[in-house]
Short mmCIF file of C-alpha atoms in Angstrom, two decimals:
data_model
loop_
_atom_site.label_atom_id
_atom_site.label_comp_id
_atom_site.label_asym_id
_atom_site.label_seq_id
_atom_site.Cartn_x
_atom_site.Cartn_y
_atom_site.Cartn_z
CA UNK X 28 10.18 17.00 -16.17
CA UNK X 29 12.86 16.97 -19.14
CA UNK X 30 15.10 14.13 -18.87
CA UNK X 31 18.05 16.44 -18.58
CA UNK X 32 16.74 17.61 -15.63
CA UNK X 33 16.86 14.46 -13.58
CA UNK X 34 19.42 13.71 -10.79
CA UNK X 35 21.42 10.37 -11.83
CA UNK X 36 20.83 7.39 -9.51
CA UNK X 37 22.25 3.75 -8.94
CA UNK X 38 20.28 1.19 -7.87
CA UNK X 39 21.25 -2.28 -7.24
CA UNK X 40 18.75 -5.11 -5.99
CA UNK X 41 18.78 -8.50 -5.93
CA UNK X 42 16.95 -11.14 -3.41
CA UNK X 43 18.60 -11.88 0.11
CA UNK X 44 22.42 -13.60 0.35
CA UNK X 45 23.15 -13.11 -3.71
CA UNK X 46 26.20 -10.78 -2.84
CA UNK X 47 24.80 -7.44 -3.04
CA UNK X 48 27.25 -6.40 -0.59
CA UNK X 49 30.34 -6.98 -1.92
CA UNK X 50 29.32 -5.76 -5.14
CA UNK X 51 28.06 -2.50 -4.16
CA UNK X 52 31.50 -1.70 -1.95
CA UNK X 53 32.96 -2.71 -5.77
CA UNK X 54 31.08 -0.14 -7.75
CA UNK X 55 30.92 2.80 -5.07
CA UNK X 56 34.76 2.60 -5.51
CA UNK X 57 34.41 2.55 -9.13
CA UNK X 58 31.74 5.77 -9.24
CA UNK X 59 32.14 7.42 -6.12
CA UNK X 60 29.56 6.87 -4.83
CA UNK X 61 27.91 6.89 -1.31
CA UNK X 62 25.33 4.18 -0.15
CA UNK X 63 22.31 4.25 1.01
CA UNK X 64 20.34 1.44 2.34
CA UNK X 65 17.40 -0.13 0.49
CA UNK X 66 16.72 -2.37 3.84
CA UNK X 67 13.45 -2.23 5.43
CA UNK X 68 15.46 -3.97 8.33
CA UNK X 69 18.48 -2.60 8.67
CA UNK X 70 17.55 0.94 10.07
CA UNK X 71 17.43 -0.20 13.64
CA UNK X 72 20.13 -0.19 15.87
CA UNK X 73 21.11 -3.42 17.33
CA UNK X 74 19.98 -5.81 14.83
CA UNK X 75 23.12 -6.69 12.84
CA UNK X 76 22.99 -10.12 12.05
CA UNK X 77 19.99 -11.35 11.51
CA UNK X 78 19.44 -8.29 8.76
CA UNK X 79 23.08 -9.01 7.22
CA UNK X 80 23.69 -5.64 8.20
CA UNK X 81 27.30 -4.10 6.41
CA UNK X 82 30.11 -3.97 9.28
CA UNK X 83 32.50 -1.25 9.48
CA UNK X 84 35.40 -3.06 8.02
CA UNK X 85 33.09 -4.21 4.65
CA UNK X 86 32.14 -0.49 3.91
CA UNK X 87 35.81 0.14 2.86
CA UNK X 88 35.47 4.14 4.19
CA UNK X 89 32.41 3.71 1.45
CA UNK X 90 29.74 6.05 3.09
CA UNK X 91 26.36 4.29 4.10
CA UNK X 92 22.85 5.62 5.09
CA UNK X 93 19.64 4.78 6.75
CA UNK X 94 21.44 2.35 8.73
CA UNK X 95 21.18 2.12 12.13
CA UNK X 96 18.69 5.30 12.41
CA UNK X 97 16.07 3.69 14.53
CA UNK X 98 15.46 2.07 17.79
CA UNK X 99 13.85 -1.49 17.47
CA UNK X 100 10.73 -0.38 19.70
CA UNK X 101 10.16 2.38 17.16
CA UNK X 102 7.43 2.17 13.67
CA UNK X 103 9.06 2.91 10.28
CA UNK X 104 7.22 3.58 7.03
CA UNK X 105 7.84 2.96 3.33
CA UNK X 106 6.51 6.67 3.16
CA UNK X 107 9.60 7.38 5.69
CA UNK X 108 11.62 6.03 3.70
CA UNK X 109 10.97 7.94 0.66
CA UNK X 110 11.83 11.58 2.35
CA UNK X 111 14.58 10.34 3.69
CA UNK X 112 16.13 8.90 0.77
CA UNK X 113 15.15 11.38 -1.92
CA UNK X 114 16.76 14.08 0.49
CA UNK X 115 20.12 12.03 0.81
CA UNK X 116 19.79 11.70 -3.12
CA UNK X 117 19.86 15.68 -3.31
CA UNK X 118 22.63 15.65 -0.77
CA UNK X 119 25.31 13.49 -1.76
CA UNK X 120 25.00 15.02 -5.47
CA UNK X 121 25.30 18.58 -3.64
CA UNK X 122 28.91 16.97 -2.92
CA UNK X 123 29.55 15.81 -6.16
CA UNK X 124 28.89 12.19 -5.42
CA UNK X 125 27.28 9.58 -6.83
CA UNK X 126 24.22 8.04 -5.15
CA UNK X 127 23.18 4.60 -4.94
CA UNK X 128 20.80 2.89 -3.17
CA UNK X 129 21.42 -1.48 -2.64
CA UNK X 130 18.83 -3.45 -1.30
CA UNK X 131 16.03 -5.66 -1.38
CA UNK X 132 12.94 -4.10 -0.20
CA UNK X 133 10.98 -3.59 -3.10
CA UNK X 134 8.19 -1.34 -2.26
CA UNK X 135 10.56 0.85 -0.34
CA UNK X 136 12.60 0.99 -3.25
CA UNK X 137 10.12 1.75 -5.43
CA UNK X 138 8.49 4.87 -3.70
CA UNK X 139 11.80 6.39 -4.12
CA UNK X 140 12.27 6.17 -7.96
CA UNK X 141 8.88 6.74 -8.92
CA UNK X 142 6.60 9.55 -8.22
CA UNK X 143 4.80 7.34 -5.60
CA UNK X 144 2.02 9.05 -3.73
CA UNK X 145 1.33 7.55 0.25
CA UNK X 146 -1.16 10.32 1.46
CA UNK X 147 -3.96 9.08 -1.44
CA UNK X 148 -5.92 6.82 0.73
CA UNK X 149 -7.65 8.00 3.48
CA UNK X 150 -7.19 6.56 7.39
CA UNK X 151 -9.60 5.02 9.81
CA UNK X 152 -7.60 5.09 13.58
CA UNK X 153 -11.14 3.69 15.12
CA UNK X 154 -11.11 0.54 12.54
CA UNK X 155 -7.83 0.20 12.71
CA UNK X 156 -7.61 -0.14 16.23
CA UNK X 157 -10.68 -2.67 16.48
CA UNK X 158 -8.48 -4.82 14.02
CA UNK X 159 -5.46 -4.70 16.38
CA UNK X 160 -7.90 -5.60 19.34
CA UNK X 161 -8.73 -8.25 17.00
CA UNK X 162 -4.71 -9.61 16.23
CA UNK X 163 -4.53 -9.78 20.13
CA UNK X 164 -7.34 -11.94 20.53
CA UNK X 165 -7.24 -14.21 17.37
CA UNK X 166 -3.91 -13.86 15.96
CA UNK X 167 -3.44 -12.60 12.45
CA UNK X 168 -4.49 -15.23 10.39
CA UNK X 169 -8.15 -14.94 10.12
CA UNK X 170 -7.57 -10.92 8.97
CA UNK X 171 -4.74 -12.18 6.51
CA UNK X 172 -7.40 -14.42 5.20
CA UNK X 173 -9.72 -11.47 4.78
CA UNK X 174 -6.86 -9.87 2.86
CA UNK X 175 -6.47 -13.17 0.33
CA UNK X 176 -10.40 -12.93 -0.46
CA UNK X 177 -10.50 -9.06 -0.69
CA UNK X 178 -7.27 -8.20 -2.26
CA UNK X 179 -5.14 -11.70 -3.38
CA UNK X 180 -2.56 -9.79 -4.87
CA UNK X 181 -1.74 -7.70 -1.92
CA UNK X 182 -1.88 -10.91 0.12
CA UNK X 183 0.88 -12.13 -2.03
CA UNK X 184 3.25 -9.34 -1.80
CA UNK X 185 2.48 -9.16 2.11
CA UNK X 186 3.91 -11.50 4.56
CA UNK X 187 1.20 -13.22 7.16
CA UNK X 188 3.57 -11.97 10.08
CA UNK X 189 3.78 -8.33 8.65
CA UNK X 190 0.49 -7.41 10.91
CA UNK X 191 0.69 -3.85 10.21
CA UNK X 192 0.60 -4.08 6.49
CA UNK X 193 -2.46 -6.59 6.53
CA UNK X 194 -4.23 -4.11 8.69
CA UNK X 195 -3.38 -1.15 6.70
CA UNK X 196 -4.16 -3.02 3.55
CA UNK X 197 -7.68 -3.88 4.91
CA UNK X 198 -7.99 -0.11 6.26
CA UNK X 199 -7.62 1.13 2.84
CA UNK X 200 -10.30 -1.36 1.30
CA UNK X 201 -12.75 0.11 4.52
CA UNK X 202 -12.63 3.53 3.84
CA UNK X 203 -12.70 3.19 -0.04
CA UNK X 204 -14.13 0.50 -1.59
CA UNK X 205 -10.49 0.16 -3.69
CA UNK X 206 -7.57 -2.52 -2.91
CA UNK X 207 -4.49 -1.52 -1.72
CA UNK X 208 -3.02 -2.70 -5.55
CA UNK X 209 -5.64 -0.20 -6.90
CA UNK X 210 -3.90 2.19 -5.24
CA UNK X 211 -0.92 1.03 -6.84
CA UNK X 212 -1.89 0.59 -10.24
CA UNK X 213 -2.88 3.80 -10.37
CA UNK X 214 0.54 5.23 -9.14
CA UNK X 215 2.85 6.90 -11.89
CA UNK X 216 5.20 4.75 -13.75
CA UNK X 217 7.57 7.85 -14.45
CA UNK X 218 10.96 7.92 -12.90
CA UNK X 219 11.92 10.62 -11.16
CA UNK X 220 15.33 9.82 -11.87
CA UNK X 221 17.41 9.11 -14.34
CA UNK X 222 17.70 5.28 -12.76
CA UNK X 223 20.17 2.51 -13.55
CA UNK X 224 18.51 -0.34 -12.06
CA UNK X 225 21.32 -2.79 -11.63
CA UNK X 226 19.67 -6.79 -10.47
CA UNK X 227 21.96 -9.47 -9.22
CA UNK X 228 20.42 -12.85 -9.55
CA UNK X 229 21.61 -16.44 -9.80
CA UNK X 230 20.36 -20.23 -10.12
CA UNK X 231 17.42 -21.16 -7.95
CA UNK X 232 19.08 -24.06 -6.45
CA UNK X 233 22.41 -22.21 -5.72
CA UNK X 234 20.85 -19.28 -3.95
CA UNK X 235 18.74 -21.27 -1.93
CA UNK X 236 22.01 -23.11 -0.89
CA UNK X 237 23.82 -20.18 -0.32
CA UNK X 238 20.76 -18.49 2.00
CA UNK X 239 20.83 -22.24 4.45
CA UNK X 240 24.47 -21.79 4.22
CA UNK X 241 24.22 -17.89 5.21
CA UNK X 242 21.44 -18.81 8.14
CA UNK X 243 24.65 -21.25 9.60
CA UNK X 244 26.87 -18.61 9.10
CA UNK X 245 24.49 -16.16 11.08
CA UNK X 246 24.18 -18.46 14.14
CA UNK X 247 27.80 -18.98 14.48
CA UNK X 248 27.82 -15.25 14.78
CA UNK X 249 25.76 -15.36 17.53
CA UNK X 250 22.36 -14.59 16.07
CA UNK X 251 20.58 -16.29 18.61
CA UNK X 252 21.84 -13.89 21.54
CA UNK X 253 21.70 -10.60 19.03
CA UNK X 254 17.61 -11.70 19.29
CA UNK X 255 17.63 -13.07 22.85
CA UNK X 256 19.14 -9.73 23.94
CA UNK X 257 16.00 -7.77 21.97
CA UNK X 258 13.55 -10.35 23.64
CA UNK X 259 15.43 -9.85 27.22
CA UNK X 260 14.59 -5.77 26.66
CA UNK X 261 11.01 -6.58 26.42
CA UNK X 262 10.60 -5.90 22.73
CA UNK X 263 7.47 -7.52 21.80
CA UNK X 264 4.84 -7.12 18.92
CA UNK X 265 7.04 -4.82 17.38
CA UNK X 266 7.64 -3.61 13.84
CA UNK X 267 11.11 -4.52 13.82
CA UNK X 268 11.22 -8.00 15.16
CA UNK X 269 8.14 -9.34 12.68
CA UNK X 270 11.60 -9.62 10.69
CA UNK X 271 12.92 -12.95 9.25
CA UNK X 272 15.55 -14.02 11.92
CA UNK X 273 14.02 -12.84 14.47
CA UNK X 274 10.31 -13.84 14.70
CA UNK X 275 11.27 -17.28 14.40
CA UNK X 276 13.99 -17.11 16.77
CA UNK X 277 11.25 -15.58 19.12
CA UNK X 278 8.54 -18.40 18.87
CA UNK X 279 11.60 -20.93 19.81
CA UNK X 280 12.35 -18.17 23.20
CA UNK X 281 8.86 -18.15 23.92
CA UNK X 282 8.52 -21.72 24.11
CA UNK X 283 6.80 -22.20 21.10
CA UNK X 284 8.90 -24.38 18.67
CA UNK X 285 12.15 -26.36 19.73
CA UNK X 286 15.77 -24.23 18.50
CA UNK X 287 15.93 -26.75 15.26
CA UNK X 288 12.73 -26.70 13.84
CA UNK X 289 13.02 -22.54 14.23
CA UNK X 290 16.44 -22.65 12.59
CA UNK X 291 14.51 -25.01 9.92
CA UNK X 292 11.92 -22.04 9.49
CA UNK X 293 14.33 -19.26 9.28
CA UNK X 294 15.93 -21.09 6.22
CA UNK X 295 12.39 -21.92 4.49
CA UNK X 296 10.90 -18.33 5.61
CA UNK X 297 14.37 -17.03 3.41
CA UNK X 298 13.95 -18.73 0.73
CA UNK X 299 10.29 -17.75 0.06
CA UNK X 300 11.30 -14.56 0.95
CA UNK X 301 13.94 -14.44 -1.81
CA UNK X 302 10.82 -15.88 -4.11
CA UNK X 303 9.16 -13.16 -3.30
CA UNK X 304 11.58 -10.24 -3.82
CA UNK X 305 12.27 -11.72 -7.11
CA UNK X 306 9.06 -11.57 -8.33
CA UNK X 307 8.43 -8.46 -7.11
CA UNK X 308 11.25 -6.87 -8.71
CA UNK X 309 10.04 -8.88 -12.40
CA UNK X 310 6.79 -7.49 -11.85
CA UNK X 311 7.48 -3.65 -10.83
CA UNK X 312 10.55 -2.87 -12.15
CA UNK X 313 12.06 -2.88 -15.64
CA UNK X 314 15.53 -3.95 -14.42
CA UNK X 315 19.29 -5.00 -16.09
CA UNK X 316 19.79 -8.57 -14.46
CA UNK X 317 23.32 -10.24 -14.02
CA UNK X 318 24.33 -13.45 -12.88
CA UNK X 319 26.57 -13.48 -10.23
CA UNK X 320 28.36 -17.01 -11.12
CA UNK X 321 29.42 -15.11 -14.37
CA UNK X 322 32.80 -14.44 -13.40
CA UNK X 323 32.76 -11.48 -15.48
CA UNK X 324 29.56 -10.10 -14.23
CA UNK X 325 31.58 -6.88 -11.96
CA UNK X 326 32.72 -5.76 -15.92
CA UNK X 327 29.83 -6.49 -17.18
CA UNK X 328 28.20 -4.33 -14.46
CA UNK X 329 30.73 -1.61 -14.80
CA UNK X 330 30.55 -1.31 -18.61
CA UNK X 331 26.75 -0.89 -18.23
CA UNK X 332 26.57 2.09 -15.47
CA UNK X 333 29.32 3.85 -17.62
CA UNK X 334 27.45 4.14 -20.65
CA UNK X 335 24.56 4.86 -18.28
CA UNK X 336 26.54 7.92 -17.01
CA UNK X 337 27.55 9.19 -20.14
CA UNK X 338 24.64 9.10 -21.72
CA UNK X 339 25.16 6.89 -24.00
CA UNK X 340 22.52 4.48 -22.22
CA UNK X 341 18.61 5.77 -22.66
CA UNK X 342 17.34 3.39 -19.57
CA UNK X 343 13.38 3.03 -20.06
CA UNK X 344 11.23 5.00 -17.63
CA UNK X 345 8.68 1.97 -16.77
#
């Protein structure tokens, strides 16, 4: 595909509490743009603040997307993801807008911009389903072990708690022979877009104070009864509530842990988190970082996409 050809697309990423949000309202006004959500999370309804969903007064009459599309009982894919999103792409330039995806779900962000296949590796439902029997009986950990000798690198990028992943991951290996990051080595590095990949970062030490401050923050909003009302509904060994803020919050409402030392989690199981996505995003992505503490970093930011939009900025396509 010529470069000419491709539709123009804004991406911002960062790891979890660096201020993506207020940023993002900042340059949608600037571009006019419309969002759409990079959050593995924040598609299902009813889970607000433990994913740090946007509220109503933040978007600024901004539009948003893929929020709130799912109910918590429900599955959702990265392959999901990447229909829906490249379809909103198409849409909001058929109105003359400008779209941008902000998040901080790396793989789902990824399938988007490049030509990522899902449908490759082939599917065992019987092996699968002997693995779940499996999760039910012995917990997780002895498969997510499996995963570290078999496939290390996956096992890095995939949290111990994200069961479905770890099985999938150890499905692939079954029917194939090849790792899951096979697979993904051998996906296409092109961009199907002509991408601006925008990256917020800051200090180590500050973000990690600002996610223990943001956990505080999220429990005087009442996070523990957004995830007590989920567990009252019978959610259980769900998709959606594997999520950071909400399984830990769980093992303290099943009796598990005491209310502190699950608060203590939720702030250590952030911070690796935000470890993670960083690395991630070094690894996979050839990405424009900016500091947040620069004061000057929303000029900085703006200056960049412009010359991006005019042309004037040949972004690399790997």
């Amino acid at each position: 595909m010529a470069h000419a050809t491709k539709q123009k697309l804004i991406v911002l990423i960062g790891p979890t509490a660096v201020g993506k949000t207020k940023t993002s309202i900042h340059l949608a006004n600037t571009f006019n743009a419309e969002i759409i959500s990079g959050d593995s999370m924040q598609i299902y309804k009813g889970m607000d603040i433990g994913t740090a969903k946007i509220t109503e007064k933040e978007m600024a009459g901004v539009p948003h997307h893929l929020i709130d599309i799912r109910d918590p009982m429900e599955p959702f894919s990265a392959a999901e993801f990447q229909q829906l999103v490249r379809g909103k792409i198409s849409e909001i330039h058929s109105r003359g807008k400008m779209p941008m995806i902000v998040g901080g779900t790396g793989l789902y962000i990824q399938s988007v911009i490049f030509d990522y296949q899902f449908t490759e590796a082939p599917g065992d439902a019987e092996y699968r389903f002997s693995l779940e029997k499996e999760v039910k009986e012995n917990g997780i950990a002895p498969l997510y072990d499996d995963l570290r000798r078999i496939d290390p690198e996956a096992a890095r990028n995939i949290h111990p708690n994200n069961t479905r992943r770890v099985i999938r991951a150890l499905e692939i290996y079954h029917c194939t022979g090849k790792t899951m990051t096979d697979y993904q080595v051998g996906q296409s590095h092109e961009l199907l877009y002509d991408t601006a990949l925008i990256g917020l970062n800051m200090d180590r030490e500050k973000l990690y104070d600002r996610i223990n401050r943001r956990v505080d923050l999220m429990l005087d909003e009442g996070l523990l009864e957004e995830v007590k009302t989920l567990f009252d509904l019978g959610v259980r060994e769900v998709q959606s509530v594997q999520a950071i803020g909400y399984k830990e919050i769980y093992e303290y409402l099943e009796g598990n842990i005491s209310l502190e030392r699950a608060i203590e989690d939720l702030k250590q199981n952030s911070r690796r988190y935000a470890k993670r996505q960083l690395t991630w995003f070094r690894n996979k992505m050839d990405v424009n970082w900016f500091d947040v503490t620069d004061e000057n970093h929303h000029q900085k930011i703006i200056k960049e996409i412009s010359e991006f939009i005019a042309g004037k900025l040949k972004l690399k396509s790997n």
